[in-house]
PDB file of C-alpha atoms in Angstrom:
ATOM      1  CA  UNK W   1      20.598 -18.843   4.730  1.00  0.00           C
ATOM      2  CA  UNK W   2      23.640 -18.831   2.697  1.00  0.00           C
ATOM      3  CA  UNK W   3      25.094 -15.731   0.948  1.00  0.00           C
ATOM      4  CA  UNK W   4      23.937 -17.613  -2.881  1.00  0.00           C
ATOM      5  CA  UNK W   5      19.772 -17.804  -1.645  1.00  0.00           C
ATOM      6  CA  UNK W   6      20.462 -14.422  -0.390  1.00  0.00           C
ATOM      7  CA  UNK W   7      21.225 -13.245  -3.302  1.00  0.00           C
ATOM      8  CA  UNK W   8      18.673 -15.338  -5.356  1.00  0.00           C
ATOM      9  CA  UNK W   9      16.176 -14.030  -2.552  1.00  0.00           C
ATOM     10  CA  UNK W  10      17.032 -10.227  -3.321  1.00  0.00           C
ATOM     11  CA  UNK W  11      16.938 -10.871  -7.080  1.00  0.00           C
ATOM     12  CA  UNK W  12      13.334 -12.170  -6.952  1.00  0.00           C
ATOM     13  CA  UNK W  13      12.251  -9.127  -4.851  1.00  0.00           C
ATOM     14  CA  UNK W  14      13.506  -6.569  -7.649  1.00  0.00           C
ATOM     15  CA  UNK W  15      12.080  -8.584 -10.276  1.00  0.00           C
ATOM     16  CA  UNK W  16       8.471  -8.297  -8.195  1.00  0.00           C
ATOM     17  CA  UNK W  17       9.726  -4.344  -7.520  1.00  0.00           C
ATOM     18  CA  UNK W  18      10.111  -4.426 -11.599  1.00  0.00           C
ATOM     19  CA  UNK W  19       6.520  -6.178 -12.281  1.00  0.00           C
ATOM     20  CA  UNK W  20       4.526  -4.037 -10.108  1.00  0.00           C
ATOM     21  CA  UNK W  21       6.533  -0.962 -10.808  1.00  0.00           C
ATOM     22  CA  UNK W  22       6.190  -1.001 -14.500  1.00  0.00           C
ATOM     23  CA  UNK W  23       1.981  -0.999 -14.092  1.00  0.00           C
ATOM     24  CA  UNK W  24       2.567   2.152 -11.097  1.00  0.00           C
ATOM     25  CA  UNK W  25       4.389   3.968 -13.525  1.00  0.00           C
ATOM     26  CA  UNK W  26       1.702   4.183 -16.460  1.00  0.00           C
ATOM     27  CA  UNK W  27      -0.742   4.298 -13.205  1.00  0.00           C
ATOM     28  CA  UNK W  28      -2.955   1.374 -14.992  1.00  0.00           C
ATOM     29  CA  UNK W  29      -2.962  -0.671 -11.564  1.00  0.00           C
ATOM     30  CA  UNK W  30      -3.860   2.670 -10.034  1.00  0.00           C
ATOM     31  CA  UNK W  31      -6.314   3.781 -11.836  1.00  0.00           C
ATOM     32  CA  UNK W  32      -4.852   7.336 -12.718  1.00  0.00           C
ATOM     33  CA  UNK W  33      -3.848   8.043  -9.499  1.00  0.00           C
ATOM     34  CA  UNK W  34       0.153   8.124  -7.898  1.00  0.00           C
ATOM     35  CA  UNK W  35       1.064   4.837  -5.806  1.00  0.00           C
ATOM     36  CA  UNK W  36       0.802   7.077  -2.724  1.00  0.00           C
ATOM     37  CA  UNK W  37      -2.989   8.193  -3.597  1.00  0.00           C
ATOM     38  CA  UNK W  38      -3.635   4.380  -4.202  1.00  0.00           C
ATOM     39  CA  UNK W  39      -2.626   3.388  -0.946  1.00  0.00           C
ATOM     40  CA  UNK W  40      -4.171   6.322   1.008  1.00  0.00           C
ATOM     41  CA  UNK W  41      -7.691   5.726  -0.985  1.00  0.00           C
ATOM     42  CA  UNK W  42      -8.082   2.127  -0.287  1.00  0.00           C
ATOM     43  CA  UNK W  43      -6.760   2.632   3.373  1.00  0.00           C
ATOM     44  CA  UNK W  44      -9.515   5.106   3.617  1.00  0.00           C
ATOM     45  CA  UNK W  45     -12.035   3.287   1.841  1.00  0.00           C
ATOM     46  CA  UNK W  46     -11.730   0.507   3.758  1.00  0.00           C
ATOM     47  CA  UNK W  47     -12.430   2.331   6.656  1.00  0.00           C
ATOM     48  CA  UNK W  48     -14.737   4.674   5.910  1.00  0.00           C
ATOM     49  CA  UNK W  49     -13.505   7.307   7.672  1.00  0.00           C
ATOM     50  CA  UNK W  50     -10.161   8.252   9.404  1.00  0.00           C
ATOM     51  CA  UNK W  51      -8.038  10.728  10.999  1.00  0.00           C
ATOM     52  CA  UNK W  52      -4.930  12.128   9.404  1.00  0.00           C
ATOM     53  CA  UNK W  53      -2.963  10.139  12.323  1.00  0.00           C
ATOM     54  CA  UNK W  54      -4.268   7.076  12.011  1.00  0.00           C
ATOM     55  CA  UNK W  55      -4.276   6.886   8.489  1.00  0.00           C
ATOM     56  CA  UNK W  56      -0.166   7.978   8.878  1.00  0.00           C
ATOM     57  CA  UNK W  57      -0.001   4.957  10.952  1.00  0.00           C
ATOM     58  CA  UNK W  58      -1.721   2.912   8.509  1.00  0.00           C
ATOM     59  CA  UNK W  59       0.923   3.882   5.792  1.00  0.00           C
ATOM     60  CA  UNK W  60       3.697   4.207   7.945  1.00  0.00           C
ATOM     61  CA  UNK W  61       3.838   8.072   7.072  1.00  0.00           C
ATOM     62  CA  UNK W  62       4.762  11.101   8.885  1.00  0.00           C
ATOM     63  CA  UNK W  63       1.913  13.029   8.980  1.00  0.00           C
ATOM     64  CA  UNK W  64       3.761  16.132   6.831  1.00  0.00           C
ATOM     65  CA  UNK W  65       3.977  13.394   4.269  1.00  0.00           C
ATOM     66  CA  UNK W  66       0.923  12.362   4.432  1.00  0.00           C
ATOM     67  CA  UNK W  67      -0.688  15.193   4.489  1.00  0.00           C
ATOM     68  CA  UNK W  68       0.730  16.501   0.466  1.00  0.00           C
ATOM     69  CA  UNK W  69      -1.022  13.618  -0.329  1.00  0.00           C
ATOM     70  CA  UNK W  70      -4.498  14.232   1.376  1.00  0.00           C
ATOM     71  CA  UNK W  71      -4.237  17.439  -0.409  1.00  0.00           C
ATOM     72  CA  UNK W  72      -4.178  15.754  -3.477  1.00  0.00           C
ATOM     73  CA  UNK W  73      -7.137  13.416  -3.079  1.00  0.00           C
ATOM     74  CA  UNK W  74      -9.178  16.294  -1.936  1.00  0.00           C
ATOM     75  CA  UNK W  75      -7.912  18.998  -4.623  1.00  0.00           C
ATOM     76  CA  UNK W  76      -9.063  16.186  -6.673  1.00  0.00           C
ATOM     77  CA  UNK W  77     -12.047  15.758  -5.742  1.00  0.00           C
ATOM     78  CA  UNK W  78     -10.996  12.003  -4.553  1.00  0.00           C
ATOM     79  CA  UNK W  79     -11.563  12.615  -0.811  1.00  0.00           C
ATOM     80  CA  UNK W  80     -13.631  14.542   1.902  1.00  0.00           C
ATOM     81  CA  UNK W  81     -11.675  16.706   4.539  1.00  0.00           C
ATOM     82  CA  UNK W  82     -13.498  17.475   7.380  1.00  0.00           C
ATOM     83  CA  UNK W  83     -13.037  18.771  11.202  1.00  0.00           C
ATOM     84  CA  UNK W  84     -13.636  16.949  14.379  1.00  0.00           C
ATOM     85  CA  UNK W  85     -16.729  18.346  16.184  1.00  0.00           C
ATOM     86  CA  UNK W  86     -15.026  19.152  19.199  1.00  0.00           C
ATOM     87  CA  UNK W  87     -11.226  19.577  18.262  1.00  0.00           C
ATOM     88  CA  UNK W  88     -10.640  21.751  14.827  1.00  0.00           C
ATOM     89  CA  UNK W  89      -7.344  20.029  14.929  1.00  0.00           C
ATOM     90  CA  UNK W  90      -8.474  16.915  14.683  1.00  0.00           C
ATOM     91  CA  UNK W  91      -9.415  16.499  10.866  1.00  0.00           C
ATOM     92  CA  UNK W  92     -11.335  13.019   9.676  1.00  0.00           C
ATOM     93  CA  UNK W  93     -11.064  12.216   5.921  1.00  0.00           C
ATOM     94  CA  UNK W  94     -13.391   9.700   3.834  1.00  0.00           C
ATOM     95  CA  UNK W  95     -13.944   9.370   0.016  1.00  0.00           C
ATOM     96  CA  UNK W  96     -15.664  11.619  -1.960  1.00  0.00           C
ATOM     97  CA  UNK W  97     -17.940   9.546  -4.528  1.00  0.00           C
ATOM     98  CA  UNK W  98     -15.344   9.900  -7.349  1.00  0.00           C
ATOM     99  CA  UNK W  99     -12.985   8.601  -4.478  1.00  0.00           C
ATOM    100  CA  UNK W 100     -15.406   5.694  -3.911  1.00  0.00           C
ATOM    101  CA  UNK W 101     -15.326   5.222  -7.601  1.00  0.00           C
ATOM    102  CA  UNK W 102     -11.606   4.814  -7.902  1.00  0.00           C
ATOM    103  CA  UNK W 103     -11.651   3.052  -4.761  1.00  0.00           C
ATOM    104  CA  UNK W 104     -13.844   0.291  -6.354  1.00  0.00           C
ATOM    105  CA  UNK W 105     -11.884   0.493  -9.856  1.00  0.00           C
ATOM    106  CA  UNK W 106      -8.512   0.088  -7.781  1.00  0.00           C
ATOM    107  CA  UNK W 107     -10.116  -3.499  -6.432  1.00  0.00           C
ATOM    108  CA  UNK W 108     -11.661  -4.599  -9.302  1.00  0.00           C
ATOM    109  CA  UNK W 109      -8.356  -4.035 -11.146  1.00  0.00           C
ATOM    110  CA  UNK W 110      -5.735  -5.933  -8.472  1.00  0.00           C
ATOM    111  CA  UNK W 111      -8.428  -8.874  -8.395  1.00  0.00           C
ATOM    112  CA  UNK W 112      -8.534  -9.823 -11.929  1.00  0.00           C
ATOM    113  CA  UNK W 113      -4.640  -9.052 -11.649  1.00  0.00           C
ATOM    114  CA  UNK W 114      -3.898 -11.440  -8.692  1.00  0.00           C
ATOM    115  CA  UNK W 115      -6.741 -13.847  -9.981  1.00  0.00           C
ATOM    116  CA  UNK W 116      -4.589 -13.677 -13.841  1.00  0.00           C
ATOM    117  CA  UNK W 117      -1.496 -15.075 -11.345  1.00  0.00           C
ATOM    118  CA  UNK W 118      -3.074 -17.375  -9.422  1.00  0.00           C
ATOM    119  CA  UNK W 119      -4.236 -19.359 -12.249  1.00  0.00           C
ATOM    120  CA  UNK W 120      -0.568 -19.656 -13.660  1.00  0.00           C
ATOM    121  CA  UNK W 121       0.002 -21.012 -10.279  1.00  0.00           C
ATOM    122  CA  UNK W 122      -0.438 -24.922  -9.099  1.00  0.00           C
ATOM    123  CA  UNK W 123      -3.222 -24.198  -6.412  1.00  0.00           C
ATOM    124  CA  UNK W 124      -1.871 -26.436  -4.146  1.00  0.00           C
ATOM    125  CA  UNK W 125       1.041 -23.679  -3.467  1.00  0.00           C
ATOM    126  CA  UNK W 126      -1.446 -20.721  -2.989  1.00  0.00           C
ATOM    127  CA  UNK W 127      -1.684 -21.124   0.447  1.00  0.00           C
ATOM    128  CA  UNK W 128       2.023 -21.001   0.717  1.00  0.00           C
ATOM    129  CA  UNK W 129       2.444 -18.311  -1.293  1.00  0.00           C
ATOM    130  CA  UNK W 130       0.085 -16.252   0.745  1.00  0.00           C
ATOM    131  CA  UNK W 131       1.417 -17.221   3.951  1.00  0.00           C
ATOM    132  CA  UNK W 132       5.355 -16.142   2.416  1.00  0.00           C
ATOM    133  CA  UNK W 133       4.055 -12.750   1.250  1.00  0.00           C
ATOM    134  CA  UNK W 134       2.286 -12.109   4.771  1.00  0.00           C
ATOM    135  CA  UNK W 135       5.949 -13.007   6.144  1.00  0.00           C
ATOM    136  CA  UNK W 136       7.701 -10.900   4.106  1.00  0.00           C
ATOM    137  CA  UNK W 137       5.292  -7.766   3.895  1.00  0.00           C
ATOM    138  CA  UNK W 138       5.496  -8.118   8.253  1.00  0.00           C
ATOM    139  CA  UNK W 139       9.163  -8.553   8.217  1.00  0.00           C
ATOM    140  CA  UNK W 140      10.030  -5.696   5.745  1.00  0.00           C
ATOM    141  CA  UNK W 141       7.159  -3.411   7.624  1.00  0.00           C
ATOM    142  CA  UNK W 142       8.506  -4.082  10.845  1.00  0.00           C
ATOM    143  CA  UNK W 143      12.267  -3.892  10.345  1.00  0.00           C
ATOM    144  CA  UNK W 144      14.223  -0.600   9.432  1.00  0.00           C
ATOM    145  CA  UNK W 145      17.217  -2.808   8.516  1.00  0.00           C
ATOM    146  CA  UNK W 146      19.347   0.465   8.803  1.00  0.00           C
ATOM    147  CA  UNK W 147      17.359   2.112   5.882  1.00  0.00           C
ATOM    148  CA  UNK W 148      15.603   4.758   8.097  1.00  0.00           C
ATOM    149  CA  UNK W 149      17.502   4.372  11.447  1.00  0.00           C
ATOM    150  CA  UNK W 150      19.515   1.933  13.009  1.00  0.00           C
ATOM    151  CA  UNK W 151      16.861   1.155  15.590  1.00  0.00           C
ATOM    152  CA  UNK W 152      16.684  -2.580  13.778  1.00  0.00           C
ATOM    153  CA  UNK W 153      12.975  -4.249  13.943  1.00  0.00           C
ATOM    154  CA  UNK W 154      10.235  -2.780  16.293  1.00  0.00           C
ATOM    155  CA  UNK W 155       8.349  -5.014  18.478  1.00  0.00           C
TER     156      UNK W 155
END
């Protein structure tokens, strides 16, 4: 790619940084929660149930991260802490009902959102524009590109 599409490249991905950003901060998209909660409620919710580890996985979290914002959900009243049976250590988390209600709010809200797009879209490029956001959301998850380490791209 030449150093011009690069640049055109990077200046669509702050404009969709911009668009999405803007709803996060008045927390519309989110329902009243942070960007963080978001992301750990419907990870959760579409599980049902998970550990703190897995759920760092999910987000790509450590699990001291992760955990300020488990506290949150729960000192909200957004999510359900609870111990393994046979390892206290081991602590599952699932929604609480108002959880489950947020959870549901959070969906409804990005459908109508991403439906709103699509129809300002020729549906003969949906496909492709699914299959270039799957690229891109693997690349960028995969890859460190120097921002955290300089391990480059994990397998």
């Amino acid at each position: 790619m030449n150093p011009d599409q690069i640049m055109i490249f990077r200046k669509k991905l702050r404009e969709i940084e911009r668009a999405v950003g803007l709803g996060d901060k008045n927390e519309a998209v989110c329902c009243g929660v942070t960007l963080a909660q978001c992301h750990a409620l419907l990870e959760i919710g579409s599980a049902g149930e998970l550990s703190i580890k897995e759920l760092a996985a999910l987000l790509g979290l450590d699990k001291s991260t992760l955990s300020r914002t488990v506290d949150s959900l729960v000192e909200g009243g957004l999510a359900e802490r609870s111990p393994g049976p046979k390892d206290r250590r081991f602590i599952s988390i699932r929604l609480a009902p108002k959880g489950k209600t947020v959870y549901r709010r959070i969906h409804t809200t990005w459908n109508r959102i991403c439906s709103d797009m699509f129809r300002r879209i020729p549906a003969k490029k949906h496909a492709l524009i699914i299959e270039a956001a799957g690229l891109i959301a693997e690349t960028l998850t995969r890859c460190t590109f120097g921002f955290r380490n300089s391990t480059g791209c994990r397998k």
